[in-house]
Amino acid sequence: MYKTTIQSWGRLSNSAHGITHLSDPNQAIQLIKQSQGQHIAYGMGRSYGDAALNQDNNLWLTNQLNHLIAFDPKTGLLQCESGTTLQEIHRIFVPQGWMLPVTPGTQMITVGGAIGNDVHGKNHHAYGSFGDQVVAFTLVRTTGEIIDCSRTHNADWFYATLGGIGLTGVIINATLQLRRIAGPWIKAETIAYRNLEEFFALSDSSEQDWEHTVSWIDCMNGENAKGIFMRGNLAEDYQQAAPIIKDKRFPITPPISLVNKASLPLFNFAYFHRNALKKRPQYVHYEPFFYPLDAIHDWNRMYGPRGFYQYQSVIPRDVGKEATQEMLRAIKKSGEGSFLAVLKTFGNRESGGLLSFPKPGVTLALDFPNREAKTLKLFNELDRIVQQAQGRLYLAKDARMPRSLFESGYPRINEFLPYRDPGISSEMSRRLMDN
């Protein structure tokens, strides 16, 4: 073990941690069993808040547990180690005609992290969350237990770990169900909308015929927000050589956030009008369609040295429009703003995970530069709206949720607590669960 400073994706802190690398399954099992003090698993560091941080305590780094174990080309079942990234899976299997059915807005995350946060994508109404594609996994606990989990074997551990933010043990390997695809292309349409009524009409009418639906929203215009609605299907009859993906890197951390009152109106105006004029339909490679920000490594630096928060909520559908309007009014009144603003709906299906985020409703995700008291004041108002609407915040994105909102948003927390590993703790668990 050695000590170094570690950040999450929001770059809100940079604190000392004891580091242990898990590099192969046998070594990992022994190190987890023999661990002293409080640990939490840390993969690619893409959680925005403190779910995988453990200041002045310890981390198990899992990104070296990244080997493929077995693949069945008849069934599409893939067994891999938990530190394998979604990008590594796609770069190997998409050329062979297979893809993960559900992925979030980045593929730079590990399989273990995807399970622990039960991540979701643009096709929740069609395929559910990532957990719906997980067949089985092996969980190692600091108590020495090794638990093989599936929906039919140790199912209680399966559903406690799914969305359990790493607190039940360390996932060592997993079996995933891939889907067959004809190629790497998405047939996509881009449609401008002028208000929330148009957004919900587009979303509802698209769910039957379009697998992937999502929108960008200009959150600076209050309840009259306009946006860009994007929908797409995997192309069945389009053949073209895959493009060469040229990744770029955000080179520096500027002294102040580049997302500010001067830049936001200009960016939002330009983004809306440029995309409103797009010719449709278009054929788009899956990587820029699903993961537009992955092409810019370290894009989180643009928020400057103070970092940024992401605030993502889900509101039940019957009050979704009214609550979203109220949230947009609060954002406009505050003078704060976001250009990475995503509005979409979840399908009428619940995840089995005791602490999983997705549920039927409408979800709004917003990035805000850290302006300290001003930003936190806005979040307190957004919290009030979410709690009143019986919604919840996404643990993978959270860095400051009050415990009252956590407990009301995740009513199965008392079912979850008996599955906690006594040797595992995080800054988030201490903030929301005492230890």
Short mmCIF file of C-alpha atoms in Angstrom, two decimals:
data_model
loop_
_atom_site.label_atom_id
_atom_site.label_comp_id
_atom_site.label_asym_id
_atom_site.label_seq_id
_atom_site.Cartn_x
_atom_site.Cartn_y
_atom_site.Cartn_z
CA MET A 1 0.00 0.00 0.00
CA TYR A 2 1.09 3.56 -0.68
CA LYS A 3 -0.51 6.98 -0.24
CA THR A 4 -1.53 9.45 -2.91
CA THR A 5 -4.18 12.08 -3.56
CA ILE A 6 -7.30 11.03 -5.44
CA GLN A 7 -10.17 12.94 -7.04
CA SER A 8 -13.58 12.04 -8.39
CA TRP A 9 -14.81 13.33 -11.75
CA GLY A 10 -16.28 16.49 -10.25
CA ARG A 11 -12.83 17.51 -8.94
CA LEU A 12 -14.39 18.99 -5.80
CA SER A 13 -11.61 17.65 -3.56
CA ASN A 14 -8.15 16.17 -3.83
CA SER A 15 -7.50 14.21 -0.67
CA ALA A 16 -5.02 11.61 0.55
CA HIS A 17 -5.89 7.90 0.28
CA GLY A 18 -4.07 4.67 0.94
CA ILE A 19 -3.89 2.75 -2.35
CA THR A 20 -3.88 -0.99 -2.97
CA HIS A 21 -3.86 -2.27 -6.55
CA LEU A 22 -5.90 -5.39 -7.28
CA SER A 23 -4.18 -6.98 -10.26
CA ASP A 24 -5.46 -10.55 -10.54
CA PRO A 25 -8.39 -12.42 -8.94
CA ASN A 26 -6.43 -14.63 -6.55
CA GLN A 27 -4.26 -11.77 -5.32
CA ALA A 28 -7.36 -9.55 -5.01
CA ILE A 29 -9.25 -12.10 -2.93
CA GLN A 30 -6.35 -12.42 -0.48
CA LEU A 31 -5.81 -8.67 -0.19
CA ILE A 32 -9.51 -8.02 0.42
CA LYS A 33 -9.67 -10.72 3.09
CA GLN A 34 -6.53 -9.42 4.82
CA SER A 35 -7.38 -5.72 4.58
CA GLN A 36 -7.16 -3.54 7.66
CA GLY A 37 -9.18 -0.37 8.12
CA GLN A 38 -11.94 0.99 5.90
CA HIS A 39 -11.73 0.56 2.12
CA ILE A 40 -13.87 1.19 -0.98
CA ALA A 41 -13.31 0.01 -4.56
CA TYR A 42 -12.25 2.67 -7.09
CA GLY A 43 -12.32 1.96 -10.81
CA MET A 44 -11.93 4.72 -13.41
CA GLY A 45 -12.94 7.57 -11.11
CA ARG A 46 -15.99 8.59 -13.14
CA SER A 47 -18.40 8.95 -10.22
CA TYR A 48 -18.92 12.69 -9.94
CA GLY A 49 -19.14 12.95 -6.15
CA ASP A 50 -17.94 10.97 -3.16
CA ALA A 51 -19.35 7.47 -3.78
CA ALA A 52 -15.82 6.10 -4.39
CA LEU A 53 -13.83 8.50 -2.23
CA ASN A 54 -12.51 7.65 1.23
CA GLN A 55 -10.47 10.56 2.59
CA ASP A 56 -7.72 9.52 5.01
CA ASN A 57 -8.75 5.90 4.50
CA ASN A 58 -8.10 3.37 1.75
CA LEU A 59 -9.01 2.46 -1.82
CA TRP A 60 -8.77 -0.77 -3.78
CA LEU A 61 -7.90 0.21 -7.35
CA THR A 62 -9.62 -2.28 -9.67
CA ASN A 63 -8.63 -1.07 -13.13
CA GLN A 64 -5.94 -3.76 -13.46
CA LEU A 65 -8.61 -6.48 -13.07
CA ASN A 66 -9.38 -6.03 -16.74
CA HIS A 67 -9.12 -9.45 -18.38
CA LEU A 68 -11.74 -11.19 -20.48
CA ILE A 69 -12.39 -14.70 -19.19
CA ALA A 70 -14.79 -16.34 -21.66
CA PHE A 71 -17.21 -15.50 -24.47
CA ASP A 72 -19.87 -17.69 -26.05
CA PRO A 73 -20.51 -16.54 -29.65
CA LYS A 74 -23.74 -18.55 -29.77
CA THR A 75 -25.41 -16.90 -26.79
CA GLY A 76 -23.50 -13.62 -26.43
CA LEU A 77 -22.58 -14.33 -22.81
CA LEU A 78 -19.36 -12.58 -21.80
CA GLN A 79 -17.48 -13.30 -18.57
CA CYS A 80 -14.87 -10.72 -17.62
CA GLU A 81 -13.06 -9.27 -14.64
CA SER A 82 -14.74 -6.35 -12.96
CA GLY A 83 -12.10 -3.76 -13.86
CA THR A 84 -12.72 -4.21 -17.59
CA THR A 85 -14.07 -1.00 -19.08
CA LEU A 86 -17.12 -0.77 -21.29
CA GLN A 87 -14.90 0.76 -23.96
CA GLU A 88 -12.59 -2.26 -23.91
CA ILE A 89 -15.59 -4.55 -24.37
CA HIS A 90 -16.93 -2.51 -27.27
CA ARG A 91 -13.61 -2.08 -29.07
CA ILE A 92 -13.22 -5.88 -29.08
CA PHE A 93 -16.77 -7.08 -29.69
CA VAL A 94 -18.50 -4.44 -31.84
CA PRO A 95 -16.36 -5.45 -34.88
CA GLN A 96 -17.55 -9.03 -34.20
CA GLY A 97 -21.21 -7.99 -34.21
CA TRP A 98 -21.90 -7.70 -30.46
CA MET A 99 -22.61 -4.77 -28.15
CA LEU A 100 -23.58 -4.08 -24.56
CA PRO A 101 -27.36 -3.46 -24.56
CA VAL A 102 -27.17 -0.60 -22.01
CA THR A 103 -24.40 1.92 -21.40
CA PRO A 104 -24.37 5.40 -19.80
CA GLY A 105 -23.06 8.63 -21.32
CA THR A 106 -19.46 7.44 -20.98
CA GLN A 107 -17.89 4.07 -21.75
CA MET A 108 -14.83 4.96 -19.66
CA ILE A 109 -16.19 3.09 -16.64
CA THR A 110 -15.58 -0.38 -15.28
CA VAL A 111 -18.02 -3.26 -15.28
CA GLY A 112 -17.90 -3.28 -11.48
CA GLY A 113 -18.74 0.41 -11.37
CA ALA A 114 -21.58 -0.06 -13.86
CA ILE A 115 -23.08 -2.76 -11.61
CA GLY A 116 -22.44 -0.89 -8.37
CA ASN A 117 -24.22 2.18 -9.72
CA ASP A 118 -26.74 0.29 -11.87
CA VAL A 119 -26.12 2.79 -14.65
CA HIS A 120 -28.65 3.60 -17.34
CA GLY A 121 -28.57 4.81 -20.92
CA LYS A 122 -30.79 6.38 -23.56
CA ASN A 123 -32.90 3.22 -23.98
CA HIS A 124 -34.34 2.56 -20.53
CA HIS A 125 -37.84 2.12 -21.96
CA ALA A 126 -36.53 -0.68 -24.18
CA TYR A 127 -33.78 -2.45 -22.19
CA GLY A 128 -33.95 -1.15 -18.63
CA SER A 129 -30.74 -0.43 -16.73
CA PHE A 130 -27.30 -2.06 -16.84
CA GLY A 131 -28.35 -4.46 -14.12
CA ASP A 132 -30.95 -5.97 -16.44
CA GLN A 133 -28.07 -7.19 -18.63
CA VAL A 134 -26.07 -8.71 -15.75
CA VAL A 135 -26.40 -12.50 -15.50
CA ALA A 136 -24.12 -13.19 -12.53
CA PHE A 137 -21.13 -11.91 -10.58
CA THR A 138 -18.76 -12.97 -7.82
CA LEU A 139 -18.62 -10.84 -4.69
CA VAL A 140 -15.69 -10.91 -2.23
CA ARG A 141 -16.16 -9.55 1.28
CA THR A 142 -13.63 -8.50 3.87
CA THR A 143 -15.14 -11.14 6.18
CA GLY A 144 -13.65 -13.80 3.90
CA GLU A 145 -16.91 -14.77 2.21
CA ILE A 146 -16.95 -15.36 -1.55
CA ILE A 147 -20.52 -15.14 -2.82
CA ASP A 148 -21.60 -16.16 -6.33
CA CYS A 149 -24.68 -14.12 -7.16
CA SER A 150 -27.41 -14.25 -9.79
CA ARG A 151 -31.15 -13.67 -9.93
CA THR A 152 -31.74 -17.28 -8.87
CA HIS A 153 -28.70 -17.98 -6.67
CA ASN A 154 -28.03 -15.71 -3.68
CA ALA A 155 -30.54 -13.35 -5.28
CA ASP A 156 -30.74 -11.19 -2.16
CA TRP A 157 -27.02 -10.41 -2.49
CA PHE A 158 -27.45 -9.82 -6.21
CA TYR A 159 -30.07 -7.11 -5.69
CA ALA A 160 -28.31 -5.56 -2.69
CA THR A 161 -25.10 -5.20 -4.71
CA LEU A 162 -26.85 -3.93 -7.86
CA GLY A 163 -26.85 -0.17 -7.32
CA GLY A 164 -25.30 -0.67 -3.87
CA ILE A 165 -22.43 1.81 -4.55
CA GLY A 166 -19.73 -0.71 -3.66
CA LEU A 167 -20.76 -1.18 -0.03
CA THR A 168 -21.59 -4.91 -0.01
CA GLY A 169 -18.16 -6.18 -1.10
CA VAL A 170 -15.87 -6.11 -4.14
CA ILE A 171 -17.10 -7.54 -7.43
CA ILE A 172 -14.28 -9.64 -8.89
CA ASN A 173 -15.86 -10.87 -12.11
CA ALA A 174 -19.20 -10.70 -13.89
CA THR A 175 -21.14 -12.42 -16.65
CA LEU A 176 -22.92 -10.04 -19.03
CA GLN A 177 -25.43 -10.59 -21.80
CA LEU A 178 -24.35 -8.89 -25.04
CA ARG A 179 -26.70 -8.26 -27.97
CA ARG A 180 -26.21 -8.97 -31.65
CA ILE A 181 -25.83 -5.95 -33.93
CA ALA A 182 -25.56 -5.57 -37.70
CA GLY A 183 -22.88 -2.89 -37.42
CA PRO A 184 -21.63 0.13 -35.47
CA TRP A 185 -24.02 2.67 -36.96
CA ILE A 186 -27.03 4.49 -35.51
CA LYS A 187 -29.80 5.87 -37.69
CA ALA A 188 -30.56 9.10 -35.85
CA GLU A 189 -32.91 12.05 -36.02
CA THR A 190 -32.51 15.45 -34.37
CA ILE A 191 -35.61 17.56 -33.70
CA ALA A 192 -35.85 20.99 -32.08
CA TYR A 193 -38.54 21.56 -29.45
CA ARG A 194 -39.70 24.89 -28.03
CA ASN A 195 -41.22 23.95 -24.67
CA LEU A 196 -41.76 21.05 -22.28
CA GLU A 197 -45.10 20.14 -23.84
CA GLU A 198 -43.30 19.48 -27.13
CA PHE A 199 -40.58 17.51 -25.33
CA PHE A 200 -43.04 15.14 -23.66
CA ALA A 201 -45.02 14.71 -26.87
CA LEU A 202 -41.83 13.81 -28.74
CA SER A 203 -40.69 11.46 -25.99
CA ASP A 204 -44.02 9.64 -25.75
CA SER A 205 -44.48 9.30 -29.49
CA SER A 206 -40.90 8.07 -30.03
CA GLU A 207 -40.81 5.23 -27.51
CA GLN A 208 -42.60 2.67 -29.69
CA ASP A 209 -40.42 3.04 -32.78
CA TRP A 210 -37.14 4.43 -31.44
CA GLU A 211 -34.88 2.59 -29.02
CA HIS A 212 -32.71 5.52 -27.96
CA THR A 213 -34.26 8.83 -26.90
CA VAL A 214 -32.66 11.77 -25.10
CA SER A 215 -32.65 15.54 -25.23
CA TRP A 216 -30.46 18.51 -24.51
CA ILE A 217 -32.31 21.38 -22.85
CA ASP A 218 -31.43 25.05 -22.53
CA CYS A 219 -32.07 25.41 -18.80
CA MET A 220 -31.51 29.18 -18.72
CA ASN A 221 -34.95 30.13 -20.06
CA GLY A 222 -36.99 28.91 -17.11
CA GLU A 223 -40.17 26.96 -17.77
CA ASN A 224 -40.13 28.08 -21.43
CA ALA A 225 -36.95 26.09 -22.06
CA LYS A 226 -36.29 24.94 -25.58
CA GLY A 227 -34.10 22.02 -26.54
CA ILE A 228 -32.90 19.42 -29.00
CA PHE A 229 -34.49 15.97 -29.01
CA MET A 230 -32.38 13.10 -30.34
CA ARG A 231 -33.61 9.63 -31.17
CA GLY A 232 -31.94 6.69 -32.84
CA ASN A 233 -32.00 3.01 -33.72
CA LEU A 234 -29.20 0.62 -34.52
CA ALA A 235 -28.92 0.60 -38.29
CA GLU A 236 -29.66 -2.78 -39.86
CA ASP A 237 -28.87 -2.02 -43.52
CA TYR A 238 -26.09 0.56 -43.53
CA GLN A 239 -22.57 -0.51 -44.38
CA GLN A 240 -19.61 1.82 -44.20
CA ALA A 241 -16.13 1.59 -42.78
CA ALA A 242 -15.97 2.68 -39.18
CA PRO A 243 -14.30 6.07 -38.74
CA ILE A 244 -10.96 6.49 -37.06
CA ILE A 245 -11.75 7.88 -33.63
CA LYS A 246 -9.33 10.72 -32.86
CA ASP A 247 -9.45 11.45 -29.17
CA LYS A 248 -8.52 14.91 -27.96
CA ARG A 249 -7.47 16.10 -24.53
CA PHE A 250 -8.44 19.22 -22.60
CA PRO A 251 -4.89 20.49 -22.10
CA ILE A 252 -5.00 22.60 -18.92
CA THR A 253 -7.07 23.54 -15.91
CA PRO A 254 -7.97 27.21 -16.46
CA PRO A 255 -7.77 29.58 -13.48
CA ILE A 256 -11.54 30.14 -13.59
CA SER A 257 -14.43 28.05 -14.89
CA LEU A 258 -15.01 28.39 -18.63
CA VAL A 259 -18.68 27.73 -17.87
CA ASN A 260 -19.87 31.12 -16.66
CA LYS A 261 -22.51 33.81 -17.15
CA ALA A 262 -20.72 35.17 -20.21
CA SER A 263 -20.15 31.86 -22.00
CA LEU A 264 -23.37 30.01 -21.20
CA PRO A 265 -25.87 32.11 -23.19
CA LEU A 266 -23.56 32.12 -26.21
CA PHE A 267 -22.98 28.36 -26.06
CA ASN A 268 -26.63 27.49 -25.55
CA PHE A 269 -27.74 29.78 -28.38
CA ALA A 270 -25.17 28.35 -30.78
CA TYR A 271 -25.81 24.72 -29.77
CA PHE A 272 -29.56 25.02 -30.23
CA HIS A 273 -29.47 26.72 -33.61
CA ARG A 274 -26.67 24.56 -35.02
CA ASN A 275 -28.50 21.35 -34.13
CA ALA A 276 -31.96 22.66 -35.04
CA LEU A 277 -30.74 22.96 -38.64
CA LYS A 278 -29.30 19.45 -38.88
CA LYS A 279 -30.39 17.37 -41.83
CA ARG A 280 -32.24 14.24 -40.73
CA PRO A 281 -32.08 11.32 -40.63
CA GLN A 282 -28.34 10.78 -40.33
CA TYR A 283 -26.15 7.72 -39.86
CA VAL A 284 -23.87 8.24 -36.86
CA HIS A 285 -21.18 5.96 -35.47
CA TYR A 286 -22.21 4.64 -32.05
CA GLU A 287 -19.35 6.29 -30.15
CA PRO A 288 -20.17 9.96 -30.88
CA PHE A 289 -23.89 9.18 -30.59
CA PHE A 290 -23.69 7.50 -27.17
CA TYR A 291 -20.53 9.12 -25.73
CA PRO A 292 -19.92 12.58 -27.26
CA LEU A 293 -17.75 13.78 -24.36
CA ASP A 294 -15.49 10.72 -24.35
CA ALA A 295 -13.71 12.19 -27.37
CA ILE A 296 -12.32 14.94 -25.12
CA HIS A 297 -10.22 13.44 -22.36
CA ASP A 298 -10.14 15.43 -19.10
CA TRP A 299 -13.04 17.64 -20.22
CA ASN A 300 -13.86 18.09 -16.53
CA ARG A 301 -10.91 20.49 -16.30
CA MET A 302 -12.91 23.19 -18.09
CA TYR A 303 -14.72 23.96 -14.82
CA GLY A 304 -11.52 25.30 -13.31
CA PRO A 305 -9.78 24.53 -10.01
CA ARG A 306 -12.97 24.52 -7.91
CA GLY A 307 -14.50 21.70 -9.93
CA PHE A 308 -18.20 21.18 -10.54
CA TYR A 309 -21.32 19.40 -9.33
CA GLN A 310 -23.74 17.29 -11.27
CA TYR A 311 -27.31 17.29 -10.06
CA GLN A 312 -29.47 14.49 -11.49
CA SER A 313 -32.98 13.76 -10.31
CA VAL A 314 -35.81 11.48 -11.33
CA ILE A 315 -39.39 12.63 -10.75
CA PRO A 316 -42.50 10.40 -11.03
CA ARG A 317 -44.18 10.91 -14.39
CA ASP A 318 -47.55 12.10 -13.07
CA VAL A 319 -45.91 15.25 -11.64
CA GLY A 320 -42.87 15.24 -13.93
CA LYS A 321 -43.76 18.19 -16.13
CA GLU A 322 -44.81 20.46 -13.25
CA ALA A 323 -41.77 19.60 -11.12
CA THR A 324 -39.39 20.05 -14.07
CA GLN A 325 -40.94 23.46 -14.79
CA GLU A 326 -40.47 24.45 -11.16
CA MET A 327 -36.84 23.32 -11.21
CA LEU A 328 -36.17 25.30 -14.39
CA ARG A 329 -37.76 28.40 -12.84
CA ALA A 330 -35.54 28.01 -9.78
CA ILE A 331 -32.42 27.68 -11.95
CA LYS A 332 -33.29 30.82 -13.93
CA LYS A 333 -34.03 32.80 -10.76
CA SER A 334 -30.72 31.75 -9.21
CA GLY A 335 -28.66 33.07 -12.10
CA GLU A 336 -26.81 29.75 -12.23
CA GLY A 337 -26.76 27.68 -15.40
CA SER A 338 -25.60 24.55 -17.17
CA PHE A 339 -24.86 23.72 -20.77
CA LEU A 340 -24.46 19.98 -20.12
CA ALA A 341 -28.19 19.65 -19.43
CA VAL A 342 -29.95 16.39 -20.29
CA LEU A 343 -33.68 15.70 -20.06
CA LYS A 344 -35.16 12.28 -20.79
CA THR A 345 -37.78 9.85 -19.58
CA PHE A 346 -37.41 6.44 -17.99
CA GLY A 347 -39.64 3.57 -19.06
CA ASN A 348 -42.38 2.03 -16.96
CA ARG A 349 -40.11 -0.47 -15.23
CA GLU A 350 -38.38 -0.66 -11.86
CA SER A 351 -34.88 -1.95 -11.23
CA GLY A 352 -34.55 -4.71 -8.67
CA GLY A 353 -31.57 -3.08 -6.99
CA LEU A 354 -32.36 -1.95 -3.46
CA LEU A 355 -30.58 1.38 -4.07
CA SER A 356 -30.92 1.62 -7.86
CA PHE A 357 -31.69 5.07 -9.23
CA PRO A 358 -33.87 4.44 -12.33
CA LYS A 359 -37.62 4.33 -11.88
CA PRO A 360 -40.56 5.37 -14.07
CA GLY A 361 -40.51 9.11 -14.59
CA VAL A 362 -38.55 12.01 -16.02
CA THR A 363 -34.88 12.61 -15.24
CA LEU A 364 -33.03 15.92 -15.50
CA ALA A 365 -29.22 15.99 -15.26
CA LEU A 366 -27.33 19.27 -14.93
CA ASP A 367 -23.68 20.24 -14.49
CA PHE A 368 -22.97 23.35 -12.41
CA PRO A 369 -19.60 25.02 -11.76
CA ASN A 370 -18.77 25.05 -8.07
CA ARG A 371 -19.63 28.56 -6.90
CA GLU A 372 -19.81 27.34 -3.33
CA ALA A 373 -22.61 29.02 -1.32
CA LYS A 374 -24.49 30.24 -4.42
CA THR A 375 -24.56 26.79 -5.95
CA LEU A 376 -25.50 25.06 -2.71
CA LYS A 377 -28.35 27.53 -2.17
CA LEU A 378 -29.79 26.55 -5.55
CA PHE A 379 -29.39 22.86 -4.74
CA ASN A 380 -31.34 23.31 -1.51
CA GLU A 381 -34.24 24.68 -3.54
CA LEU A 382 -33.99 21.89 -6.10
CA ASP A 383 -33.92 19.37 -3.23
CA ARG A 384 -37.18 20.80 -1.92
CA ILE A 385 -38.85 20.38 -5.30
CA VAL A 386 -37.54 16.82 -5.76
CA GLN A 387 -38.55 15.73 -2.28
CA GLN A 388 -42.01 17.27 -2.57
CA ALA A 389 -42.48 15.40 -5.87
CA GLN A 390 -41.35 12.12 -4.24
CA GLY A 391 -38.30 11.93 -6.49
CA ARG A 392 -34.70 10.93 -5.83
CA LEU A 393 -31.15 11.97 -6.71
CA TYR A 394 -28.61 9.75 -8.47
CA LEU A 395 -25.98 8.48 -6.03
CA ALA A 396 -23.34 8.13 -8.78
CA LYS A 397 -23.55 11.88 -9.38
CA ASP A 398 -24.12 13.17 -5.86
CA ALA A 399 -21.64 14.98 -3.60
CA ARG A 400 -23.88 16.79 -1.08
CA MET A 401 -27.40 15.36 -0.83
CA PRO A 402 -28.95 15.78 2.64
CA ARG A 403 -29.78 12.58 4.47
CA SER A 404 -33.50 13.39 4.61
CA LEU A 405 -33.72 13.43 0.81
CA PHE A 406 -31.69 10.22 0.57
CA GLU A 407 -33.96 8.39 3.00
CA SER A 408 -37.17 9.57 1.34
CA GLY A 409 -35.83 8.89 -2.16
CA TYR A 410 -34.49 5.42 -1.33
CA PRO A 411 -37.17 3.85 0.88
CA ARG A 412 -35.50 0.40 0.77
CA ILE A 413 -32.42 1.62 2.63
CA ASN A 414 -33.29 -0.40 5.75
CA GLU A 415 -33.51 -3.56 3.63
CA PHE A 416 -30.06 -2.75 2.25
CA LEU A 417 -28.17 -2.05 5.49
CA PRO A 418 -27.83 -5.71 6.66
CA TYR A 419 -25.78 -6.42 3.50
CA ARG A 420 -23.12 -3.78 4.25
CA ASP A 421 -19.58 -5.11 4.44
CA PRO A 422 -18.12 -4.09 7.83
CA GLY A 423 -14.73 -3.33 6.26
CA ILE A 424 -16.10 -1.08 3.52
CA SER A 425 -16.91 2.59 3.90
CA SER A 426 -16.85 5.71 1.75
CA GLU A 427 -17.29 9.43 2.18
CA MET A 428 -20.80 9.00 0.78
CA SER A 429 -21.75 6.18 3.16
CA ARG A 430 -20.53 8.18 6.15
CA ARG A 431 -22.48 11.22 4.95
CA LEU A 432 -25.74 9.35 4.28
CA MET A 433 -25.58 6.22 6.47
CA ASP A 434 -23.33 7.15 9.43
CA ASN A 435 -20.49 4.72 8.51
#
